[in-house]
Coordinates of C-alpha atoms in Angstrom, one line a residue:
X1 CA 5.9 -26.3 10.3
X2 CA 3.5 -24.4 12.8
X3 CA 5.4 -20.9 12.3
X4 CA 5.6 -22.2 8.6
X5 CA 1.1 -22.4 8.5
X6 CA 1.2 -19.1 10.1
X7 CA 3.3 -17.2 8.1
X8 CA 1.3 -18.8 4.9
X9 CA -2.0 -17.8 6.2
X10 CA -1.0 -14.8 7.2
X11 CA -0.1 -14.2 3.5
X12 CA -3.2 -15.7 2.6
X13 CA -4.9 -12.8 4.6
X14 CA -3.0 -10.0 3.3
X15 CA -4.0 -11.1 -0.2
X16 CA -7.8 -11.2 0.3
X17 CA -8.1 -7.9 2.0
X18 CA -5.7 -6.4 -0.8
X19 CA -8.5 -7.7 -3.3
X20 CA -10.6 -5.4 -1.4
X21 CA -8.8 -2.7 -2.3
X22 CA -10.6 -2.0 -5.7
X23 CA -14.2 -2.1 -3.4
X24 CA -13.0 0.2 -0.5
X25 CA -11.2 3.0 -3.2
X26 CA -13.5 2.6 -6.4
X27 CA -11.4 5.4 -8.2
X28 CA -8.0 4.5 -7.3
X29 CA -6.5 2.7 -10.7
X30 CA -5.7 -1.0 -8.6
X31 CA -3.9 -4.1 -10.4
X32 CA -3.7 -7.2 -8.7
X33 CA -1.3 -9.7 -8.7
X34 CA 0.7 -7.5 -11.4
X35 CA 4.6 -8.4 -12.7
X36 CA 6.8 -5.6 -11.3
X37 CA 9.2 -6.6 -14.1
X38 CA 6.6 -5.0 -16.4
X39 CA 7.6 -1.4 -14.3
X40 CA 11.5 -1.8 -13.1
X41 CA 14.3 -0.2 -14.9
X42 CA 16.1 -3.9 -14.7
X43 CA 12.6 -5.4 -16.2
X44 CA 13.1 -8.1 -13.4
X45 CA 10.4 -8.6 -10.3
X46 CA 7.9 -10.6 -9.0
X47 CA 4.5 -9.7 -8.7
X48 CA 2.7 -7.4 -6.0
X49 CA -0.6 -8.3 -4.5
X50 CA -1.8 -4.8 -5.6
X51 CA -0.2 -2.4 -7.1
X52 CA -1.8 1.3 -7.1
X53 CA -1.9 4.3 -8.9
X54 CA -3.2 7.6 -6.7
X55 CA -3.3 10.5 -8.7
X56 CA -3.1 12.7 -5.9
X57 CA -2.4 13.4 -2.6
X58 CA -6.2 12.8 -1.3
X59 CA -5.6 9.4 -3.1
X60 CA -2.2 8.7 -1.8
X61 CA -3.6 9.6 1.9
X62 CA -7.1 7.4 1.5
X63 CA -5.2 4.4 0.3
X64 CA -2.2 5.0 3.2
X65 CA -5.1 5.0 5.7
X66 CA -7.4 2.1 4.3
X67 CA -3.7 0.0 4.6
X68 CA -3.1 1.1 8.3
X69 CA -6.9 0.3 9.6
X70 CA -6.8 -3.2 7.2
X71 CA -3.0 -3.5 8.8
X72 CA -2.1 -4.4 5.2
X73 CA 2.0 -3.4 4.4
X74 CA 2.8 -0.6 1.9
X75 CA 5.6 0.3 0.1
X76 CA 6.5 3.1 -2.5
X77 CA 8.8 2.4 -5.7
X78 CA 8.7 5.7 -7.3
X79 CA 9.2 4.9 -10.4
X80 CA 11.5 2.2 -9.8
X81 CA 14.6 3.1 -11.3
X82 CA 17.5 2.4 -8.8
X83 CA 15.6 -0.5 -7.2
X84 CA 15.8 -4.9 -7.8
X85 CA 12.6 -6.0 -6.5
X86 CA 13.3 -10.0 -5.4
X87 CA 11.7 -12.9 -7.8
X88 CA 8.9 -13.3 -5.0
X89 CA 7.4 -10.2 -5.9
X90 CA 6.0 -8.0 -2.8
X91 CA 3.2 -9.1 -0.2
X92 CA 0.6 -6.0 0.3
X93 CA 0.7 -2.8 -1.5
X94 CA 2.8 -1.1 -4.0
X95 CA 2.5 2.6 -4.2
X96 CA 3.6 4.0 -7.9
X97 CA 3.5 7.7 -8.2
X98 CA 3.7 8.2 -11.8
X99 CA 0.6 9.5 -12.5
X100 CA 1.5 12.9 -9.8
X101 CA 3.7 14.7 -12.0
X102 CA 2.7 18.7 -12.0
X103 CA 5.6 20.8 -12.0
X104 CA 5.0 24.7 -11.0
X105 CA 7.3 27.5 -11.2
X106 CA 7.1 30.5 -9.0
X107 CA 10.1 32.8 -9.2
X108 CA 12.7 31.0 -8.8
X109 CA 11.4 28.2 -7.0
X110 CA 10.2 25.0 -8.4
X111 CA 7.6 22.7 -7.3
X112 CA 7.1 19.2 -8.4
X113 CA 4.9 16.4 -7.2
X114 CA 6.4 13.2 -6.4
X115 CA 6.3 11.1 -9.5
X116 CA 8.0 14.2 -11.4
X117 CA 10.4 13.2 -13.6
X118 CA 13.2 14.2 -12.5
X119 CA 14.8 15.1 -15.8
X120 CA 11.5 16.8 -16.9
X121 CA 12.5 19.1 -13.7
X122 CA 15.7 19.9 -15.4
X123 CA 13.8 21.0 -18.5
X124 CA 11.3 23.5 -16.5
X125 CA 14.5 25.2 -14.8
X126 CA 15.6 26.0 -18.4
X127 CA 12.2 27.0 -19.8
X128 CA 12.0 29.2 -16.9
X129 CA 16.4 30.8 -17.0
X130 CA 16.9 28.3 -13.8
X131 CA 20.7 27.4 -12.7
X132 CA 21.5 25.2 -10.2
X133 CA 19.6 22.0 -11.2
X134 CA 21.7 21.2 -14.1
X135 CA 23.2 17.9 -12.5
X136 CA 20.5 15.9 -12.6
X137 CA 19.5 16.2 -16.5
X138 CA 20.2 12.7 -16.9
X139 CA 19.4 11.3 -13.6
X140 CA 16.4 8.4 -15.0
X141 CA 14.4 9.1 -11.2
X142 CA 11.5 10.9 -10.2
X143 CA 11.5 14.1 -8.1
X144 CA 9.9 11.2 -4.8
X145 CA 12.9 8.6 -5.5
X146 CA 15.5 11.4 -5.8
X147 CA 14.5 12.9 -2.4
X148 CA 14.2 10.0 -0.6
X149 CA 18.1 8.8 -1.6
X150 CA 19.5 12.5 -2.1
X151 CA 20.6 11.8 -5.5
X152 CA 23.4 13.2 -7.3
X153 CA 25.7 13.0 -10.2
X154 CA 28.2 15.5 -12.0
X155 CA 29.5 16.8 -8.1
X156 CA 25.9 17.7 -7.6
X157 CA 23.3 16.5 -4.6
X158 CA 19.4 17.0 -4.5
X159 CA 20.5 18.9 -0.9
X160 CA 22.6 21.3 -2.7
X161 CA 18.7 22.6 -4.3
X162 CA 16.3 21.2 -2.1
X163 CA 14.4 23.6 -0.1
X164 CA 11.3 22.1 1.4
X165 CA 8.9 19.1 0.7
X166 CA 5.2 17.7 1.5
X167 CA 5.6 14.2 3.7
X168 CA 2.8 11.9 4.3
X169 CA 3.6 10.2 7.6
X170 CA 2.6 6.7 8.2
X171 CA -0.2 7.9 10.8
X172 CA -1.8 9.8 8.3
X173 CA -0.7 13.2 8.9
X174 CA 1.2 15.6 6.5
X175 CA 4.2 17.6 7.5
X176 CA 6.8 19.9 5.9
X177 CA 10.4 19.2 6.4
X178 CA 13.2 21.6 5.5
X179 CA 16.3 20.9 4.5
X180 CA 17.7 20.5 7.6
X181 CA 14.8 18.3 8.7
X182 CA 16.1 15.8 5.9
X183 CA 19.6 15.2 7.4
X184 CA 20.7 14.9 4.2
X185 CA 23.6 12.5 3.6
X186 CA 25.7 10.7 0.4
X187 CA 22.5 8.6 -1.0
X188 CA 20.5 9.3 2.5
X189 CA 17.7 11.6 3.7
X190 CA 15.4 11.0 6.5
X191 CA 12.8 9.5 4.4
X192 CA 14.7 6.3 4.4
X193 CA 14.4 6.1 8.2
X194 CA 10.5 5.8 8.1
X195 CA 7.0 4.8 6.6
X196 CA 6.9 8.2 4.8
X197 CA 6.1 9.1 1.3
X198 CA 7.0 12.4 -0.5
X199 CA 4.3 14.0 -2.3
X200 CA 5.7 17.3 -3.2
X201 CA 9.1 19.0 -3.1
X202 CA 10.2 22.5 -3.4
X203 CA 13.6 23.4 -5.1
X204 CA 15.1 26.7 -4.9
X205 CA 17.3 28.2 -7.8
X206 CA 19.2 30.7 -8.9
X207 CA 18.6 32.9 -12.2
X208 CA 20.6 32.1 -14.7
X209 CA 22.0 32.3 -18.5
X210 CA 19.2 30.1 -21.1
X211 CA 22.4 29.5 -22.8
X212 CA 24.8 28.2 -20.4
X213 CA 22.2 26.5 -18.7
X214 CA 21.6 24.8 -22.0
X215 CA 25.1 24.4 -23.1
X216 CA 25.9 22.6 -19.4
X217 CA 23.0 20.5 -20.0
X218 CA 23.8 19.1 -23.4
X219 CA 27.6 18.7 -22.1
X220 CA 26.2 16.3 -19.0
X221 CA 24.0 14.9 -21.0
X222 CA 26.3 13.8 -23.5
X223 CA 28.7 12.3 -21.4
X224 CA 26.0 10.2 -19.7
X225 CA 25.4 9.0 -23.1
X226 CA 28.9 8.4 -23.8
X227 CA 29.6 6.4 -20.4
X228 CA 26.6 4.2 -19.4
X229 CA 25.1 1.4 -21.2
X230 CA 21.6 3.0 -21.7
X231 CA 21.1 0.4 -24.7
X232 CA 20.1 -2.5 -21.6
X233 CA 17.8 -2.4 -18.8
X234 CA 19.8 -1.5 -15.5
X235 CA 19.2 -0.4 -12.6
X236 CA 21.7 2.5 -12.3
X237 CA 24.5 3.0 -10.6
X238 CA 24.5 -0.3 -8.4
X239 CA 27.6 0.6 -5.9
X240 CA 27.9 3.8 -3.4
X241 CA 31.5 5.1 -4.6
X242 CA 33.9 4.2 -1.7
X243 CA 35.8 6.6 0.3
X244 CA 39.1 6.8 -1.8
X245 CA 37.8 4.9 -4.2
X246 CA 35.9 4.5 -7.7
X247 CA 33.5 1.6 -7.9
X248 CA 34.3 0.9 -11.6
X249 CA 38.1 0.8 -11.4
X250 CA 37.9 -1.8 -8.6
X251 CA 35.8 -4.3 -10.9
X252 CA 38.0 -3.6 -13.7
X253 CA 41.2 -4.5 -11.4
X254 CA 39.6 -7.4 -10.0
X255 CA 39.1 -8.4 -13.8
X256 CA 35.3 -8.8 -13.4
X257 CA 34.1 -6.6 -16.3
X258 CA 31.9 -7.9 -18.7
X259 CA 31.3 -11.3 -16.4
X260 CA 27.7 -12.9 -17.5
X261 CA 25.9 -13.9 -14.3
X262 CA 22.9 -16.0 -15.7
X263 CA 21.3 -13.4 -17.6
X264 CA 22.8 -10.2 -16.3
X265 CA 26.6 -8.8 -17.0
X266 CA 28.6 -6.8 -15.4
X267 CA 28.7 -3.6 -18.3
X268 CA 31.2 -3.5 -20.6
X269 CA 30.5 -0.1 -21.1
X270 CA 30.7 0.9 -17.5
X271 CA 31.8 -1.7 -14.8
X272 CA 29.8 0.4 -12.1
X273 CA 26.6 -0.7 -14.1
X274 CA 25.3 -4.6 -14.1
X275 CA 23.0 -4.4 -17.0
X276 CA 20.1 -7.1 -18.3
X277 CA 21.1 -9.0 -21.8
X278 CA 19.4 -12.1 -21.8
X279 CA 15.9 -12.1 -19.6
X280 CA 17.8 -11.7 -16.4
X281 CA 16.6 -12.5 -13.2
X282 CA 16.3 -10.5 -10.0
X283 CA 18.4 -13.6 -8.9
X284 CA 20.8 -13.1 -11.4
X285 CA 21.5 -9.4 -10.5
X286 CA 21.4 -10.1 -6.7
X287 CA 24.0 -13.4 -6.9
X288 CA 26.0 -11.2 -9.5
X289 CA 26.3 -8.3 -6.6
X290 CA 27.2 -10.1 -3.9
X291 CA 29.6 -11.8 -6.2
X292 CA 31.6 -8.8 -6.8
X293 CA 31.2 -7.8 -3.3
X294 CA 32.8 -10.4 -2.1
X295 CA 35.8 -10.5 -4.7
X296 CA 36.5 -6.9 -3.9
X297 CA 36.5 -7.1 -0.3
X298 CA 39.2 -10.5 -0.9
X299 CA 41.2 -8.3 -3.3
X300 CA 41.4 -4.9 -2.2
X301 CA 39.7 -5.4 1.6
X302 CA 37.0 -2.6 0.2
X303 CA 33.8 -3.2 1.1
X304 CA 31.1 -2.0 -1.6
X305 CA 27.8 -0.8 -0.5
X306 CA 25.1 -1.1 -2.5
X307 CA 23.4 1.9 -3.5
X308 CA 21.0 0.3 -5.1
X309 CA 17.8 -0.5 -2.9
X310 CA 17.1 -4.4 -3.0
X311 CA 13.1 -5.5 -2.0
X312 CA 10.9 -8.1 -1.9
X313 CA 10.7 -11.3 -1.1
X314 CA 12.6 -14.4 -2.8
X315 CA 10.7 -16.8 -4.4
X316 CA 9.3 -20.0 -2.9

């Protein structure tokens, strides 16, 4: 009961000096106490104590620093596409990047601030005769997330592009880290090691055909379109294929597509995808995954990593 009093009022703290925010950084856009659900892709999520919208990186950097000296936790969501934020929502401060989205061409290098789309990227390496970037046209993440998980579809990776980026460390400083500085791996960059936040990235492309580029783009993008189940809320691809393995044929074998777990399903369309029909829960999705990890790893003795990032706390 005593750890249980601490842990409450140590909550309790956290949420007054979080309501300070909007007094300490006048004109940083601050909601408190706001639904997540109203910002995932899986429009499921508890709320945040305050949830924060820098608009550059001065702003990113003030509000990093106020949370270190106010020892108040932070957290960045992009803009929280491959992501289940738990039904307790998120104690402290969520950082949402959406509002940094310059994207500047200078020969044949691109650079994009963090909340970027990254599909809008695609489009400027078009506009501008860029190849090399054509695999992520219909990746739904921003240039931050996509860094931070080195994301990839089509036999394409972030790394295969990614040339240099802008990283606010949780001291406060700013470093540049190469590509070699990122370690990139399947889904994995150094990022994802430490309190860091990407504010800019650098791409470097090749010059290209307008028309191919085009042609490749519509062709991706059209099979996207053909395959997922973009007609629900979802949070993406929710497995990390498995070596020797594709994620949606194991579901189908185990005869799990198109199971209804409260108010979330297993696609139809796609077993790979777990998609919201019926006000689903962050619950729902979580109870759903582990469900299917489990009857895989009974089945086939594969075990399924989630690629999907799961946060939050559950509710009390």
């Amino acid at each position: 009961m005593f750890e249980k009093f601490i842990r409450i009022e140590g909550e309790g703290l956290i949420k007054v000096k979080t309501m300070e925010l909007t007094k300490a950084l006048p004109n940083l856009k601050i909601l408190l106490d706001e639904p997540l659900m109203n910002y995932t892709f899986t429009k499921t999520g508890g709320p945040v104590d305050a949830l924060a919208f820098p608009k550059d990186n001065d702003d990113v950097k003030a509000l990093v620093d106020y949370c270190r000296e106010q020892a108040i936790p932070w957290i960045v969501l992009g803009n929280a596409s491959n992501l289940i934020v738990r039904d307790g929502g998120i104690r402290g401060v969520v950082i949402m990047l959406t509002e940094m989205t310059t994207i500047r061409v200078e020969e044949n290098v691109i650079t994009a601030q963090a909340g970027a789309k990254l599909i809008d990227t695609t489009y400027v390496a078009l506009d501008h005769s860029l190849t090399g970037f054509e695999f992520a046209c219909g990746i739904p993440g921003s240039i931050g997330g996509a860094v931070f998980m080195n994301a990839g579809a089509y036999d394409g990776q972030l790394q295969d592009v990614f040339e240099s980026a802008d990283i606010l460390l949780a001291d406060g400083t700013i470093e540049t880290w190469s590509n070699s500085d990122m370690h990139f791996a399947y889904r994995h960059s150094t990022v994802q090691e430490q309190p860091a936040i990407v504010l800019t990235a650098r791409f470097k492309l090749m010059a290209g055909d307008t028309v191919q580029i085009e042609k490749r783009m519509k062709e991706l993008t059209e099979l996207r379109q053909l395959k997922q189940p973009l007609e629900y809320p979802s949070c993406g691809s929710v497995f990390k294929r498995p070596v020797g393995h594709f994620t949606g044929k194991l579901i189908q074998d185990a005869d799990l597509q198109g199971l209804v777990w409260g108010g979330a399903q297993i696609s139809e369309k796609h077993a790979g995808f777990i998609v919201n029909i019926n006000n689903a829960t962050a619950t729902d999705y979580i109870e759903l995954i582990a469900h299917i990890q489990k009857t895989i790893k009974e089945k086939f003795d594969v075990t399924l990593e989630t690629e999907v990032r799961i946060i939050g706390e559950e509710p009390k």
